[in-house]
CSV table of C-alpha atoms in Angstrom, one decimal:
chain,number,residue,atom,x,y,z
F,248,MET,CA,0.0,0.0,0.0
F,249,LYS,CA,2.7,2.4,1.1
F,250,LYS,CA,4.9,1.3,-1.8
F,251,SER,CA,2.2,2.0,-4.3
F,252,VAL,CA,1.6,5.5,-2.9
F,253,ILE,CA,5.3,6.2,-3.2
F,254,LEU,CA,5.3,4.9,-6.7
F,255,ALA,CA,2.3,6.9,-7.7
F,256,GLY,CA,3.9,10.0,-6.1
F,257,THR,CA,7.1,9.3,-8.0
F,258,LEU,CA,5.3,8.9,-11.3
F,259,MET,CA,3.4,12.2,-10.7
F,260,VAL,CA,6.6,14.0,-10.0
F,261,LEU,CA,8.2,12.4,-13.1
F,262,GLY,CA,5.2,13.3,-15.1
F,263,ALA,CA,5.3,16.9,-14.0
F,264,PHE,CA,9.0,17.0,-14.8
F,265,ALA,CA,8.5,15.5,-18.2
F,266,ALA,CA,5.8,18.1,-18.9
F,267,SER,CA,8.0,21.0,-17.8
F,268,ALA,CA,10.9,19.6,-19.9
F,269,GLN,CA,8.5,19.8,-22.9
F,270,GLY,CA,7.9,23.3,-21.7
F,271,VAL,CA,4.2,23.2,-20.8
F,272,PRO,CA,3.7,25.6,-17.9
F,273,ALA,CA,2.4,24.1,-14.7
F,274,THR,CA,-0.6,26.4,-14.2
F,275,PRO,CA,-2.8,28.6,-16.4
F,276,ALA,CA,-1.5,31.6,-14.5
F,277,ALA,CA,2.1,30.7,-15.3
F,278,ALA,CA,1.1,30.3,-19.0
F,279,ILE,CA,-0.5,33.7,-19.1
F,280,GLU,CA,2.5,35.2,-17.4
F,281,GLU,CA,5.0,33.6,-19.8
F,282,ARG,CA,3.1,34.4,-23.0
F,283,THR,CA,2.6,38.0,-21.9
F,284,SER,CA,6.3,38.3,-21.2
F,285,ILE,CA,7.2,36.8,-24.5
F,286,MET,CA,4.9,39.1,-26.5
F,287,SER,CA,6.4,42.0,-24.6
F,288,GLY,CA,9.8,40.9,-25.9
F,289,VAL,CA,8.4,40.6,-29.4
F,290,GLY,CA,7.3,44.3,-29.0
F,291,ASP,CA,10.8,45.3,-28.0
F,292,ALA,CA,12.2,43.5,-31.0
F,293,THR,CA,9.7,45.2,-33.2
F,294,ARG,CA,10.7,48.6,-31.8
F,295,THR,CA,14.4,47.8,-32.7
F,296,GLY,CA,13.3,46.6,-36.2
F,297,VAL,CA,11.1,49.5,-37.0
F,298,ARG,CA,13.7,52.0,-35.8
F,299,MET,CA,16.3,50.5,-38.1
F,300,ALA,CA,13.8,50.1,-41.0
F,301,ARG,CA,12.9,53.8,-40.7
F,302,GLU,CA,16.6,54.8,-40.3
F,303,GLN,CA,15.8,56.3,-36.9
F,304,ALA,CA,18.6,54.0,-35.7
F,305,PRO,CA,21.7,52.8,-37.5
F,306,PHE,CA,21.5,49.4,-39.2
F,307,ASP,CA,23.2,46.7,-37.1
F,308,LEU,CA,23.3,43.3,-38.7
F,309,ASP,CA,23.5,41.4,-35.4
F,310,ALA,CA,20.6,43.3,-34.0
F,311,ALA,CA,18.6,42.8,-37.1
F,312,ARG,CA,19.2,39.0,-37.0
F,313,ASP,CA,18.2,39.1,-33.3
F,314,VAL,CA,14.9,40.6,-34.2
F,315,LEU,CA,14.2,37.7,-36.5
F,316,ARG,CA,15.4,35.1,-34.1
F,317,THR,CA,13.2,36.6,-31.3
F,318,TYR,CA,10.2,36.3,-33.6
F,319,ALA,CA,11.1,32.7,-34.6
F,320,SER,CA,11.6,31.5,-31.0
F,321,ALA,CA,8.4,33.3,-29.9
F,322,ALA,CA,6.5,31.5,-32.7
F,323,GLU,CA,7.8,28.2,-31.5
F,324,ARG,CA,7.0,28.7,-27.8
F,325,MET,CA,3.7,30.6,-28.0
F,326,PRO,CA,1.3,27.9,-29.2
F,327,LEU,CA,2.2,25.9,-26.0
F,328,LEU,CA,1.1,28.7,-23.7
F,329,PHE,CA,-2.6,28.6,-24.2
F,330,PRO,CA,-3.7,25.6,-22.1
F,331,PRO,CA,-7.3,25.0,-21.1
F,332,GLY,CA,-8.1,27.3,-18.2
F,333,SER,CA,-6.0,30.2,-19.4
F,334,GLU,CA,-8.7,31.8,-21.5
F,335,THR,CA,-9.1,34.6,-19.0
F,336,GLY,CA,-7.1,36.0,-16.0
F,337,GLY,CA,-4.1,38.1,-15.3
F,338,ASP,CA,-3.1,40.4,-18.1
F,339,THR,CA,-4.4,38.3,-20.9
F,340,SER,CA,-6.1,39.8,-24.0
F,341,ALA,CA,-6.4,36.4,-25.7
F,342,ALA,CA,-9.5,36.1,-27.8
F,343,PRO,CA,-11.8,33.0,-27.6
F,344,THR,CA,-10.9,32.3,-31.2
F,345,ILE,CA,-7.6,30.9,-30.0
F,346,TRP,CA,-9.5,27.9,-28.6
F,347,SER,CA,-12.3,27.8,-31.1
F,348,ASP,CA,-9.9,27.9,-34.1
F,349,ARG,CA,-6.8,26.2,-32.6
F,350,ALA,CA,-5.6,24.9,-36.0
F,351,GLY,CA,-5.7,28.4,-37.6
F,352,PHE,CA,-4.0,30.0,-34.6
F,353,GLU,CA,-1.2,27.5,-34.7
F,354,ARG,CA,-0.8,27.7,-38.4
F,355,ARG,CA,-0.4,31.5,-38.2
F,356,PHE,CA,2.4,31.2,-35.7
F,357,ALA,CA,4.1,28.3,-37.7
F,358,ASP,CA,4.0,30.4,-40.9
F,359,TRP,CA,5.2,33.5,-39.3
F,360,GLY,CA,8.0,31.8,-37.3
F,361,ALA,CA,9.2,29.9,-40.4
F,362,ALA,CA,9.4,33.2,-42.4
F,363,ALA,CA,11.4,34.8,-39.6
F,364,ALA,CA,13.8,31.9,-39.1
F,365,GLY,CA,14.2,31.5,-42.9
F,366,ALA,CA,15.2,35.1,-43.3
F,367,VAL,CA,18.0,35.2,-40.7
F,368,ASP,CA,20.8,34.1,-42.9
F,369,GLY,CA,19.8,36.1,-46.0
F,370,VAL,CA,19.6,39.5,-44.1
F,371,SER,CA,22.9,41.1,-45.1
F,372,ASP,CA,21.9,44.7,-45.4
F,373,LEU,CA,19.2,47.2,-44.6
F,374,ASP,CA,17.2,46.6,-47.8
F,375,LYS,CA,17.1,42.9,-47.3
F,376,PHE,CA,16.1,43.4,-43.7
F,377,ARG,CA,13.3,45.7,-44.7
F,378,ALA,CA,12.0,43.2,-47.2
F,379,ALA,CA,12.0,40.5,-44.6
F,380,PHE,CA,10.9,42.5,-41.6
F,381,GLY,CA,8.0,44.5,-43.3
F,382,PRO,CA,5.7,41.5,-43.9
F,383,LEU,CA,6.5,40.0,-40.5
F,384,ALA,CA,5.6,43.3,-38.7
F,385,ASP,CA,2.4,43.5,-40.7
F,386,GLY,CA,1.6,40.0,-39.4
F,387,CYS,CA,1.2,41.5,-35.8
F,388,SER,CA,-1.9,43.3,-36.7
F,389,SER,CA,-3.5,40.7,-38.9
F,390,CYS,CA,-3.0,38.0,-36.3
F,391,HIS,CA,-4.1,40.3,-33.4
F,392,GLY,CA,-7.2,41.2,-35.3
F,393,GLU,CA,-8.3,37.6,-35.2
F,394,TYR,CA,-6.9,36.1,-32.0
F,395,ARG,CA,-6.8,39.0,-29.6
F,396,VAL,CA,-9.4,41.3,-28.1
F,397,ARG,CA,-9.2,45.0,-27.5
F,398,ARG,CA,-8.1,46.2,-24.1
F,399,ASN,CA,-7.4,49.3,-22.1
Z,241,MET,CA,-32.0,39.2,-17.5
Z,242,ASN,CA,-29.8,41.9,-16.1
Z,243,ARG,CA,-31.1,45.1,-14.5
Z,244,ALA,CA,-30.4,47.2,-17.5
Z,245,ALA,CA,-32.4,44.9,-19.7
Z,246,LYS,CA,-35.3,44.8,-17.2
Z,247,ARG,CA,-35.4,48.6,-17.1
Z,248,ALA,CA,-35.6,48.6,-20.9
Z,249,VAL,CA,-38.5,46.1,-20.8
Z,250,ILE,CA,-40.3,48.2,-18.1
Z,251,SER,CA,-39.8,51.4,-20.3
Z,252,PHE,CA,-41.3,49.6,-23.2
Z,253,ALA,CA,-44.2,48.3,-21.1
Z,254,ALA,CA,-44.9,51.8,-19.9
Z,255,LEU,CA,-44.9,53.1,-23.4
Z,256,ALA,CA,-47.3,50.4,-24.5
Z,257,ALA,CA,-49.7,51.4,-21.8
Z,258,ALA,CA,-49.5,55.0,-23.0
Z,259,GLY,CA,-51.2,53.8,-26.1
Z,260,ALA,CA,-50.3,51.9,-29.2
Z,261,GLY,CA,-51.6,54.9,-31.2
Z,262,ALA,CA,-49.2,57.2,-29.7
Z,263,PHE,CA,-46.4,54.7,-30.2
Z,264,TRP,CA,-47.3,54.4,-33.9
Z,265,ALA,CA,-47.3,58.2,-34.3
Z,266,PHE,CA,-44.1,58.8,-32.5
Z,267,THR,CA,-42.2,56.0,-34.2
Z,268,SER,CA,-43.0,56.9,-37.8
Z,269,PRO,CA,-39.8,56.8,-39.9
Z,270,SER,CA,-41.2,59.9,-41.7
Z,271,LEU,CA,-40.5,61.9,-38.5
Z,272,SER,CA,-36.8,61.1,-39.1
Z,273,ARG,CA,-37.0,62.4,-42.6
Z,274,VAL,CA,-34.6,65.3,-42.6
Z,275,GLU,CA,-34.3,68.2,-45.0
Z,276,ILE,CA,-32.2,66.8,-47.9
Z,277,ALA,CA,-30.9,69.5,-50.1
Z,278,THR,CA,-30.4,68.5,-53.7
Z,279,VAL,CA,-26.9,67.2,-53.8
Z,280,ALA,CA,-25.7,68.6,-57.1
Z,281,GLY,CA,-22.5,68.0,-59.0
Z,282,ALA,CA,-20.6,64.9,-60.1
Z,283,PRO,CA,-19.1,62.9,-57.3
Z,284,ASP,CA,-15.4,63.1,-56.6
Z,285,LEU,CA,-14.5,59.4,-56.5
Z,286,ALA,CA,-11.1,59.9,-54.9
Z,287,ASN,CA,-12.7,61.9,-52.0
Z,288,GLY,CA,-15.4,59.3,-51.8
Z,289,GLU,CA,-12.8,56.5,-51.4
Z,290,LEU,CA,-11.0,58.5,-48.7
Z,291,LEU,CA,-14.2,58.9,-46.8
Z,292,PHE,CA,-15.1,55.3,-47.4
Z,293,ASN,CA,-11.8,54.4,-45.7
Z,294,ALA,CA,-12.2,57.0,-42.9
Z,295,GLY,CA,-15.8,55.7,-42.4
Z,296,GLY,CA,-14.6,52.2,-41.9
Z,297,CYS,CA,-17.4,50.9,-44.2
Z,298,ALA,CA,-15.4,47.8,-45.1
Z,299,SER,CA,-15.0,46.7,-41.5
Z,300,CYS,CA,-18.7,45.7,-41.3
Z,301,HIS,CA,-19.9,45.5,-44.9
Z,302,ALA,CA,-17.0,43.7,-46.7
Z,303,ALA,CA,-17.6,40.0,-47.0
Z,304,PRO,CA,-16.0,38.3,-44.0
Z,305,GLY,CA,-13.1,36.0,-44.6
Z,306,GLY,CA,-12.0,37.7,-47.8
Z,307,ASP,CA,-9.2,40.2,-48.3
Z,308,ASP,CA,-11.2,42.3,-50.7
Z,309,ARG,CA,-12.3,45.5,-49.0
Z,310,THR,CA,-14.4,46.5,-52.0
Z,311,ASN,CA,-16.6,43.3,-52.0
Z,312,LEU,CA,-19.4,44.9,-50.0
Z,313,ALA,CA,-21.7,41.8,-49.9
Z,314,GLY,CA,-22.0,42.2,-46.1
Z,315,GLY,CA,-22.7,39.3,-43.8
Z,316,LEU,CA,-20.6,40.1,-40.8
Z,317,ALA,CA,-22.4,39.0,-37.6
Z,318,LEU,CA,-22.3,41.4,-34.7
Z,319,ALA,CA,-23.3,39.7,-31.5
Z,320,THR,CA,-24.6,42.1,-28.9
Z,321,GLY,CA,-26.7,42.1,-25.7
Z,322,PHE,CA,-29.7,43.0,-27.9
Z,323,GLY,CA,-29.2,40.1,-30.3
Z,324,THR,CA,-27.2,39.5,-33.4
Z,325,PHE,CA,-27.0,42.1,-36.1
Z,326,HIS,CA,-26.0,41.0,-39.7
Z,327,ALA,CA,-24.4,43.7,-41.8
Z,328,PRO,CA,-26.3,44.0,-45.1
Z,329,ASN,CA,-25.0,44.0,-48.6
Z,330,ILE,CA,-24.2,47.6,-49.6
Z,331,SER,CA,-22.6,46.8,-53.0
Z,332,PRO,CA,-24.2,48.4,-56.0
Z,333,HIS,CA,-26.2,45.3,-56.8
Z,334,ARG,CA,-29.7,46.4,-57.8
Z,335,GLU,CA,-31.7,43.8,-56.0
Z,336,ASP,CA,-29.5,42.7,-53.1
Z,337,GLY,CA,-27.4,45.8,-52.5
Z,338,ILE,CA,-28.0,49.6,-52.8
Z,339,GLY,CA,-27.6,49.7,-56.6
Z,340,ALA,CA,-31.1,51.1,-57.1
Z,341,TRP,CA,-30.7,53.9,-54.6
Z,342,SER,CA,-30.5,57.6,-55.4
Z,343,VAL,CA,-27.9,59.8,-53.7
Z,344,GLY,CA,-30.8,61.2,-51.7
Z,345,ASP,CA,-31.7,57.7,-50.5
Z,346,PHE,CA,-28.1,57.4,-49.3
Z,347,VAL,CA,-28.0,60.7,-47.6
Z,348,LEU,CA,-31.3,59.8,-45.8
Z,349,ALA,CA,-29.8,56.5,-44.6
Z,350,MET,CA,-26.6,58.0,-43.4
Z,351,ARG,CA,-28.3,61.0,-41.7
Z,352,ALA,CA,-31.7,59.8,-40.5
Z,353,GLY,CA,-31.1,56.0,-40.4
Z,354,VAL,CA,-34.1,55.4,-42.6
Z,355,SER,CA,-34.2,53.1,-45.6
Z,356,PRO,CA,-35.6,54.1,-49.0
Z,357,ASP,CA,-38.7,52.0,-48.3
Z,358,GLY,CA,-39.3,53.9,-45.1
Z,359,ARG,CA,-38.0,51.6,-42.3
Z,360,HIS,CA,-35.7,52.5,-39.4
Z,361,TYR,CA,-32.2,51.1,-39.4
Z,362,TYR,CA,-30.9,49.9,-36.1
Z,363,PRO,CA,-28.2,52.2,-34.7
Z,364,ALA,CA,-25.6,49.3,-34.9
Z,365,PHE,CA,-25.3,51.2,-38.2
Z,366,PRO,CA,-23.5,54.3,-36.7
Z,367,TYR,CA,-25.7,57.0,-38.3
Z,368,THR,CA,-25.5,58.8,-34.9
Z,369,SER,CA,-22.0,59.7,-36.1
Z,370,TYR,CA,-22.5,59.7,-39.9
Z,371,GLN,CA,-25.3,62.2,-39.6
Z,372,ARG,CA,-22.6,64.9,-39.0
Z,373,MET,CA,-21.0,64.4,-42.4
Z,374,ARG,CA,-21.3,67.0,-45.1
Z,375,GLU,CA,-23.6,66.4,-48.0
Z,376,ASP,CA,-20.9,66.7,-50.7
Z,377,ASP,CA,-18.9,64.1,-48.8
Z,378,LEU,CA,-21.9,61.8,-48.6
Z,379,ARG,CA,-22.4,62.2,-52.4
Z,380,ASP,CA,-18.8,61.4,-53.0
Z,381,MET,CA,-18.9,58.4,-50.8
Z,382,PHE,CA,-22.0,57.1,-52.5
Z,383,GLY,CA,-20.4,57.7,-55.9
Z,384,TYR,CA,-17.4,55.7,-54.8
Z,385,ILE,CA,-19.5,52.8,-53.5
Z,386,MET,CA,-21.5,52.8,-56.8
Z,387,SER,CA,-18.3,52.5,-58.7
Z,388,LEU,CA,-17.5,49.2,-57.1
Z,389,GLU,CA,-18.5,45.7,-58.3
Z,390,PRO,CA,-22.1,44.7,-57.6
Z,391,VAL,CA,-22.2,41.5,-55.6
Z,392,ALA,CA,-25.3,39.2,-55.4
Z,393,GLY,CA,-26.5,37.7,-52.1
Z,394,ARG,CA,-28.2,38.9,-49.0
Z,395,ALA,CA,-27.1,38.7,-45.4
Z,396,PRO,CA,-29.5,37.0,-43.0
Z,397,ASP,CA,-32.0,39.1,-41.1
Z,398,HIS,CA,-31.0,40.5,-37.7
Z,399,ASP,CA,-31.8,38.0,-34.9
Z,400,LEU,CA,-32.9,40.2,-32.0
Z,401,ALA,CA,-34.6,39.6,-28.7
Z,402,PHE,CA,-38.0,41.1,-27.8
Z,403,PRO,CA,-38.5,44.1,-27.6
Z,404,TYR,CA,-35.6,45.1,-29.7
Z,405,ASN,CA,-36.9,43.1,-32.6
Z,406,ILE,CA,-39.7,45.7,-33.0
Z,407,ARG,CA,-38.0,47.8,-35.6
Z,408,ARG,CA,-40.6,50.6,-35.1
Z,409,GLY,CA,-39.2,51.1,-31.6
Z,410,VAL,CA,-36.0,52.5,-33.1
Z,411,GLY,CA,-38.2,55.6,-33.8
Z,412,LEU,CA,-38.5,56.3,-30.1
Z,413,TRP,CA,-34.8,55.8,-29.6
Z,414,LYS,CA,-34.1,58.3,-32.3
Z,415,LEU,CA,-36.4,60.9,-30.8
Z,416,VAL,CA,-34.1,60.8,-27.8
Z,417,TYR,CA,-30.7,60.1,-29.2
Z,418,LEU,CA,-30.5,61.3,-32.8
Z,419,ASP,CA,-30.0,65.0,-32.8
Z,420,GLY,CA,-29.8,65.6,-36.5
Z,421,ALA,CA,-26.9,68.1,-36.0
Z,422,ARG,CA,-24.2,68.5,-38.6
Z,423,PHE,CA,-20.5,68.9,-37.8
Z,424,GLU,CA,-19.8,72.6,-37.0
Z,425,PRO,CA,-16.2,73.7,-37.3
Z,426,ASP,CA,-14.8,75.6,-34.4
Z,427,PRO,CA,-13.3,78.9,-35.9
Z,428,SER,CA,-11.1,79.4,-32.8
Z,429,ARG,CA,-9.2,76.1,-33.7
Z,430,SER,CA,-6.8,75.3,-36.5
Z,431,GLU,CA,-7.8,74.0,-39.9
Z,432,SER,CA,-6.1,70.7,-39.1
Z,433,TRP,CA,-7.8,70.4,-35.7
Z,434,ASN,CA,-11.2,70.9,-37.4
Z,435,ARG,CA,-10.3,68.4,-40.1
Z,436,GLY,CA,-9.4,65.9,-37.4
Z,437,ALA,CA,-12.5,66.6,-35.5
Z,438,TYR,CA,-14.7,66.0,-38.6
Z,439,LEU,CA,-13.0,62.7,-39.4
Z,440,VAL,CA,-13.0,61.4,-35.8
Z,441,GLU,CA,-16.5,62.5,-34.9
Z,442,ALA,CA,-18.4,62.2,-38.2
Z,443,ALA,CA,-16.8,59.7,-40.5
Z,444,ALA,CA,-14.6,57.4,-38.4
Z,445,HIS,CA,-17.2,57.3,-35.6
Z,446,CYS,CA,-14.5,56.5,-33.0
Z,447,ALA,CA,-16.8,57.3,-30.1
Z,448,GLU,CA,-19.2,54.5,-31.1
Z,449,CYS,CA,-16.8,51.9,-29.6
Z,450,HIS,CA,-14.6,54.0,-27.3
Z,451,SER,CA,-17.4,55.0,-25.0
Z,452,THR,CA,-19.7,53.2,-22.5
Z,453,ARG,CA,-23.4,52.8,-23.4
Z,454,ASP,CA,-26.4,52.9,-21.1
Z,455,PHE,CA,-29.3,50.4,-21.0
Z,456,ALA,CA,-30.8,51.8,-24.1
Z,457,GLY,CA,-27.6,51.4,-26.1
Z,458,ALA,CA,-26.9,55.2,-26.1
Z,459,ILE,CA,-23.4,56.6,-25.3
Z,460,VAL,CA,-23.2,58.0,-21.7
Z,461,PRO,CA,-21.8,61.5,-22.4
Z,462,GLU,CA,-19.3,61.6,-19.6
Z,463,THR,CA,-17.7,58.4,-20.9
Z,464,ARG,CA,-17.4,59.6,-24.5
Z,465,PHE,CA,-14.0,58.5,-25.8
Z,466,ALA,CA,-13.1,57.2,-22.2
Z,467,GLY,CA,-13.5,53.6,-23.1
Z,468,GLY,CA,-16.2,50.9,-23.0
Z,469,PRO,CA,-16.9,47.2,-23.3
Z,470,GLU,CA,-17.0,45.8,-26.8
Z,471,PRO,CA,-20.5,45.2,-28.0
Z,472,ASP,CA,-19.9,41.4,-28.2
Z,473,GLY,CA,-18.6,41.4,-24.6
Z,474,GLN,CA,-15.2,40.3,-25.7
Z,475,GLY,CA,-12.6,42.9,-24.7
Z,476,PHE,CA,-12.8,46.6,-23.9
Z,477,SER,CA,-12.2,49.5,-26.3
Z,478,PRO,CA,-9.7,51.6,-24.4
Z,479,ASN,CA,-9.8,55.1,-23.1
Z,480,ILE,CA,-8.4,57.4,-25.9
Z,481,THR,CA,-8.6,60.7,-24.0
Z,482,PRO,CA,-5.4,62.3,-22.8
Z,483,HIS,CA,-6.1,61.1,-19.2
Z,484,PRO,CA,-3.6,59.0,-17.2
Z,485,ASP,CA,-6.1,56.1,-17.7
Z,486,GLY,CA,-5.9,56.7,-21.4
Z,487,VAL,CA,-3.3,58.2,-23.8
Z,488,ALA,CA,-1.8,61.0,-21.6
Z,489,GLY,CA,1.8,61.4,-22.5
Z,490,TRP,CA,1.4,60.2,-26.1
Z,491,SER,CA,2.8,62.6,-28.7
Z,492,GLU,CA,0.8,63.4,-31.8
Z,493,ALA,CA,3.4,61.6,-33.8
Z,494,GLU,CA,2.9,58.4,-31.7
Z,495,MET,CA,-0.9,58.7,-32.1
Z,496,ALA,CA,-0.5,59.2,-35.9
Z,497,ASP,CA,1.8,56.1,-35.9
Z,498,LEU,CA,-0.9,54.1,-34.2
Z,499,LEU,CA,-3.4,55.0,-36.9
Z,500,ALA,CA,-1.0,54.4,-39.7
Z,501,THR,CA,0.6,51.1,-38.4
Z,502,GLY,CA,-1.4,49.7,-35.5
Z,503,PHE,CA,1.6,50.0,-33.1
Z,504,THR,CA,1.3,51.7,-29.8
Z,505,PRO,CA,4.4,53.7,-28.4
Z,506,ASP,CA,5.3,50.4,-26.7
Z,507,PHE,CA,5.2,48.6,-30.0
Z,508,ASP,CA,2.2,46.6,-28.9
Z,509,SER,CA,0.1,45.9,-31.9
Z,510,VAL,CA,-3.6,46.7,-31.3
Z,511,GLY,CA,-6.0,43.7,-31.6
Z,512,GLY,CA,-9.6,42.8,-32.0
Z,513,SER,CA,-11.8,45.0,-34.1
Z,514,MET,CA,-9.2,47.8,-33.9
Z,515,ALA,CA,-7.0,45.8,-36.3
Z,516,ALA,CA,-9.7,46.3,-38.9
Z,517,VAL,CA,-9.9,50.0,-38.1
Z,518,ILE,CA,-6.2,50.3,-38.7
Z,519,ARG,CA,-6.6,48.7,-42.1
Z,520,ASN,CA,-8.9,51.6,-42.9
Z,521,THR,CA,-7.0,54.5,-41.3
Z,522,ALA,CA,-3.7,53.3,-42.7
Z,523,LEU,CA,-5.0,54.2,-46.2
Z,524,LEU,CA,-5.7,57.8,-45.3
Z,525,PRO,CA,-3.4,60.6,-46.4
Z,526,GLN,CA,-0.7,61.4,-43.8
Z,527,ALA,CA,-2.1,64.9,-43.2
Z,528,ASP,CA,-5.5,63.4,-42.3
Z,529,ILE,CA,-3.9,60.9,-40.0
Z,530,GLU,CA,-2.0,63.7,-38.2
Z,531,ALA,CA,-5.2,65.8,-38.0
Z,532,MET,CA,-7.0,62.9,-36.3
Z,533,ALA,CA,-4.1,62.5,-33.9
Z,534,GLU,CA,-4.2,66.2,-33.1
Z,535,TYR,CA,-7.9,66.2,-32.4
Z,536,ILE,CA,-7.8,63.0,-30.3
Z,537,LEU,CA,-5.1,64.4,-28.1
Z,538,SER,CA,-7.1,67.5,-27.6
Z,539,LEU,CA,-10.1,65.6,-26.2
Z,540,PRO,CA,-11.2,66.4,-22.6
Z,541,PRO,CA,-9.3,64.0,-20.3
Z,542,ARG,CA,-11.7,61.6,-18.7
Z,543,PRO,CA,-11.2,58.6,-16.4
Z,544,THR,CA,-12.0,55.2,-17.7
Z,545,PRO,CA,-15.5,54.2,-16.6
Z,546,PRO,CA,-15.7,51.2,-14.2
Z,547,ARG,CA,-16.2,47.8,-15.8
Z,548,ASP,CA,-18.8,45.3,-14.7
């Protein structure tokens, strides 16, 4: 009896560990916090990108590639951060369409992330960066229009 | 049923007691018939397109799911506390759209919320703002819409709960909430401020979402532009007055940037129905975008109303 309790306990711990190794947050609140923080990083990257694209900041190849890498890694991580129970709460402005149209939501992130990752190596100057960055930045609004709600 | 809805039902019951005859008299769409001056002259289609974009017509009337802003087949469903509204076909199709309308019919619809066959439109169609537009601008807007492709097909009828499904009741609502006033420029302000005020208040109808409404669906004046819940209950249109709850501290360039790109000064990209608004405003001339920004930042600062 005692053994089986210990075994069950061990399995639960192992299960939780395996889940966190795959990167699924332990609670809905943790998921909301992580996705909010990732999107805030995406916003910071976008500021860097826009400022370079508009020549309000000097073009820096490493910084430009970092913008694209930030997008790519966000796109990989974000779809895991909308578990059941995280529809509302905290600072979220997630729209119900994320859960009602999960496939569409995940496809948008996959396409956007692939475009960002695929552009990293080819971005060698400002013009090439602009060509890659423009459509990716436009993707913010088109995706937020469908999968995000307005908020104050 | 919440308290607001109960109050609405009680108001309706009281009116019914006052007499069906009086109801019939006071709700006549002909009461909404306004003086329509003859709108002479050929439409300026480029100006019509500009106002079509400023007015956000495509946000509701373009066929959902497509990328074509000029396919005005309608069909967008707007779920609200009153029921579901379905945006109609406003393409120049003669039977299913507005292809058989005269420019006077169009002006009457935009100003008085009355159809050519004499029925009230529900104020989900924001004629409370559009009524302030100039007649030559309405003529140009109509001319532009009539220059687009006619599209066949009708949107479903609105699916509204009692008593809102009594279309005639909109007449009472209009007696209280549709003032029939045009936009009046303020001569003490700059030309660009007045241009911005006209675009924001009349065409772009920003206050229709960025305000809180009462039980009757009318904007509560002290919440105008200070934010309000989205009609479908998903999300909250933010406070856009220069109050600490709103956009205090934004520069005009930052506000213009938002209208042109959808990015806030924090490089957050606005979501929900505002993304569609940005698809409209992004098409406006830079001078108009800047004029709107100038006017918005000159609004009286107001705190965000409490949320339920």
